[in-house]
Amino acid sequence: MSKSITGNQKKRGRPKTGERSHIAARVTDDEAQAIDAWAEANGVTRAEAIRRLLSKALETERQATASPQQK
């Protein structure tokens, strides 16, 4: 009987870059069209548009919770 392969075997799949996390989300067709329109208007890819829009939303939320407006 032959021996099993041992030693430094290659791993399957694309190697991890460790740079960013992968997050998947489902959006409606209308939301996708709005994201694509924003991306085109700002000269970025869809992925970059999503990152920037998410960053803007989070910053707005931080500002709203840090200094709530008096009514």
CSV table of C-alpha atoms in Angstrom, one decimal:
chain,number,residue,atom,x,y,z
A,1,MET,CA,0.0,0.0,0.0
A,2,SER,CA,1.4,3.5,-0.9
A,3,LYS,CA,2.0,6.1,1.7
A,4,SER,CA,-0.2,9.2,2.1
A,5,ILE,CA,1.1,12.4,0.8
A,6,THR,CA,2.7,14.5,3.6
A,7,GLY,CA,4.5,17.7,3.8
A,8,ASN,CA,3.7,21.1,2.5
A,9,GLN,CA,0.5,20.6,0.5
A,10,LYS,CA,-1.2,23.5,-1.3
A,11,LYS,CA,-4.4,24.8,0.2
A,12,ARG,CA,-7.5,24.9,-2.1
A,13,GLY,CA,-9.1,28.2,-3.1
A,14,ARG,CA,-8.0,31.8,-3.3
A,15,PRO,CA,-5.6,32.8,-0.5
A,16,LYS,CA,-6.9,35.2,2.0
A,17,THR,CA,-5.6,38.8,1.7
A,18,GLY,CA,-6.5,39.8,5.2
A,19,GLU,CA,-7.3,43.3,4.1
A,20,ARG,CA,-11.1,43.5,4.3
A,21,SER,CA,-14.0,41.5,5.5
A,22,HIS,CA,-16.5,40.2,3.0
A,23,ILE,CA,-20.1,41.2,3.7
A,24,ALA,CA,-22.9,40.2,1.4
A,25,ALA,CA,-26.3,41.9,1.3
A,26,ARG,CA,-29.4,41.6,-0.8
A,27,VAL,CA,-30.9,44.8,-2.2
A,28,THR,CA,-34.0,45.5,-4.3
A,29,ASP,CA,-33.6,46.3,-8.0
A,30,ASP,CA,-34.5,50.0,-7.2
A,31,GLU,CA,-31.8,50.1,-4.5
A,32,ALA,CA,-29.2,48.6,-6.9
A,33,GLN,CA,-30.1,51.1,-9.6
A,34,ALA,CA,-29.8,54.0,-7.1
A,35,ILE,CA,-26.4,52.7,-6.0
A,36,ASP,CA,-25.2,52.3,-9.6
A,37,ALA,CA,-26.4,55.8,-10.4
A,38,TRP,CA,-24.6,57.3,-7.4
A,39,ALA,CA,-21.5,55.3,-8.4
A,40,GLU,CA,-21.5,56.6,-11.9
A,41,ALA,CA,-22.1,60.1,-10.8
A,42,ASN,CA,-19.1,59.9,-8.5
A,43,GLY,CA,-16.9,57.9,-10.9
A,44,VAL,CA,-16.5,54.9,-8.6
A,45,THR,CA,-17.3,51.2,-8.8
A,46,ARG,CA,-20.4,49.7,-7.3
A,47,ALA,CA,-18.4,48.2,-4.4
A,48,GLU,CA,-16.7,51.5,-3.7
A,49,ALA,CA,-20.0,53.3,-3.8
A,50,ILE,CA,-21.5,50.9,-1.2
A,51,ARG,CA,-18.4,51.4,1.0
A,52,ARG,CA,-18.7,55.2,0.8
A,53,LEU,CA,-22.4,55.4,1.3
A,54,LEU,CA,-22.2,53.1,4.3
A,55,SER,CA,-19.4,55.2,5.7
A,56,LYS,CA,-21.5,58.4,5.2
A,57,ALA,CA,-24.5,56.7,6.9
A,58,LEU,CA,-22.4,55.6,9.9
A,59,GLU,CA,-20.8,59.0,10.3
A,60,THR,CA,-24.2,60.7,10.2
A,61,GLU,CA,-25.4,58.2,12.9
A,62,ARG,CA,-22.4,58.8,15.1
A,63,GLN,CA,-22.9,62.6,14.9
A,64,ALA,CA,-26.6,62.2,15.7
A,65,THR,CA,-26.0,60.1,18.8
A,66,ALA,CA,-23.0,62.2,19.9
A,67,SER,CA,-24.9,65.4,20.0
A,68,PRO,CA,-28.7,64.9,19.9
A,69,GLN,CA,-30.6,68.0,18.8
A,70,GLN,CA,-32.8,69.7,21.3
A,71,LYS,CA,-36.4,69.9,20.3
